[in-house]
Short mmCIF file of C-alpha atoms in Angstrom, two decimals:
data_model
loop_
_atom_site.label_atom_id
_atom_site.label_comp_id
_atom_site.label_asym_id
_atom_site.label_seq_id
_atom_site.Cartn_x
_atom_site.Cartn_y
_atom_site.Cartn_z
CA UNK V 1 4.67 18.63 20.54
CA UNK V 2 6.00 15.66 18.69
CA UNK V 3 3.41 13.74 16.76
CA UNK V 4 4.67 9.78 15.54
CA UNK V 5 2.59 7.70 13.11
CA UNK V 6 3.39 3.69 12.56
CA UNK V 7 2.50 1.47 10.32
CA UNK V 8 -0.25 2.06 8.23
CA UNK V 9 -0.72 5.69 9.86
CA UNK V 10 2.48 6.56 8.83
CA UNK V 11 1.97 5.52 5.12
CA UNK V 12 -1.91 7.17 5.03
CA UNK V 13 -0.06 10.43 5.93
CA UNK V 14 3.17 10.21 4.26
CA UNK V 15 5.17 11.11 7.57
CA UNK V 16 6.88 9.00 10.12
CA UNK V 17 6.56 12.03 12.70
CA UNK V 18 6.54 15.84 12.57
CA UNK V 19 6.14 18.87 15.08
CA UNK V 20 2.69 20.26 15.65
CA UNK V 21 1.51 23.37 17.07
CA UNK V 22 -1.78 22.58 18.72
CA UNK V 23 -3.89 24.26 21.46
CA UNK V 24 -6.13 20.93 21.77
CA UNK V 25 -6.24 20.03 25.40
CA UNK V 26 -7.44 16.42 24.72
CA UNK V 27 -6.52 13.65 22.49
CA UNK V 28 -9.66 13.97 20.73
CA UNK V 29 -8.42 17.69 20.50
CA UNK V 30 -5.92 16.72 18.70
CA UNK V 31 -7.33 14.17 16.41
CA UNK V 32 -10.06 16.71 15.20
CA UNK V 33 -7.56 19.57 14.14
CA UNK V 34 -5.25 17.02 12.17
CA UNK V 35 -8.91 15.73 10.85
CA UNK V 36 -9.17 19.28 9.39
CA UNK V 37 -5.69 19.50 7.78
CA UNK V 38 -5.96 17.23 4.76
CA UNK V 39 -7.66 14.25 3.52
CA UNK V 40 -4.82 12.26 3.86
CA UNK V 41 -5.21 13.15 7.62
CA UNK V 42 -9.22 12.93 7.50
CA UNK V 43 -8.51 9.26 6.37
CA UNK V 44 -5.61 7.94 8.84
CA UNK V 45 -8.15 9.10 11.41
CA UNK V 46 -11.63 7.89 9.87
CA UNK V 47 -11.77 4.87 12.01
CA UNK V 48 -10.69 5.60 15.72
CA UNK V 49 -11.67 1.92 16.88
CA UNK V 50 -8.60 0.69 14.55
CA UNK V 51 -5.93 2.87 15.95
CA UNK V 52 -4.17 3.30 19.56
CA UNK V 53 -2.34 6.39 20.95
CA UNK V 54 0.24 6.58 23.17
CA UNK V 55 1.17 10.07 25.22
CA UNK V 56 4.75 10.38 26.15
CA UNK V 57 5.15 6.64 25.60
CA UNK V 58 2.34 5.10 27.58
CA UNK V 59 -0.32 3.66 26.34
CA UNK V 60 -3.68 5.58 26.59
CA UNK V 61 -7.32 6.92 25.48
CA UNK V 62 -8.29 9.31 23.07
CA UNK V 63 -9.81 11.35 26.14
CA UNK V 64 -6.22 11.86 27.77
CA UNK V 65 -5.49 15.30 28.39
CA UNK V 66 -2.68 16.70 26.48
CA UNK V 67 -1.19 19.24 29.36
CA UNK V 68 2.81 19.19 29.05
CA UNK V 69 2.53 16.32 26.84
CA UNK V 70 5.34 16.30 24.66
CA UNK V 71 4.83 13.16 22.42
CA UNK V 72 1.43 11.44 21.19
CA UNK V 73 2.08 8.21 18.95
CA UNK V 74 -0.68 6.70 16.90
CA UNK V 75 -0.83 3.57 15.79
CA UNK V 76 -2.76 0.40 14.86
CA UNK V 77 -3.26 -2.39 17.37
CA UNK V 78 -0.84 -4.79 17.88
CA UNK V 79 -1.10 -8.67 18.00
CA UNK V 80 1.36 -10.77 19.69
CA UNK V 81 2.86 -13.96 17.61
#
């Protein structure tokens, strides 16, 4: 699946997106085995209350079920202005 990271969780990682091979069946799933990579990922993920995900572009938890998912986004929250 594709993973994207914005903003700051792009620039804590150092990638704007890449391809993972995963056999996480959650969110969560997910989130731990990128935890486990590198510190870089260990970091972008410390704080789960200051991030959002997205699975195939709509907006959703970190228990979502990743079952022919083929995109999660992370990202910060966004404020309107």
């Amino acid at each position: 699946m594709t993973v994207l990271y914005f903003a700051w969780v792009r620039e804590r990682i150092g990638l704007p997106k890449e391809t993972v091979a995963t056999t996480a069946e959650t969110v969560m799933d997910l989130v731990e085995e990128l935890r486990a990579r590198e510190e870089r990922y260990a970091m972008a993920f410390s704080d789960l209350s200051a991030l959002r995900v997205a699975v195939d572009q709509e907006l959703t938890e970190f228990d979502a079920t990743l079952d022919g998912v083929r995109e999660v986004a992370f990202f910060p929250p966004m404020t309107g202005g």
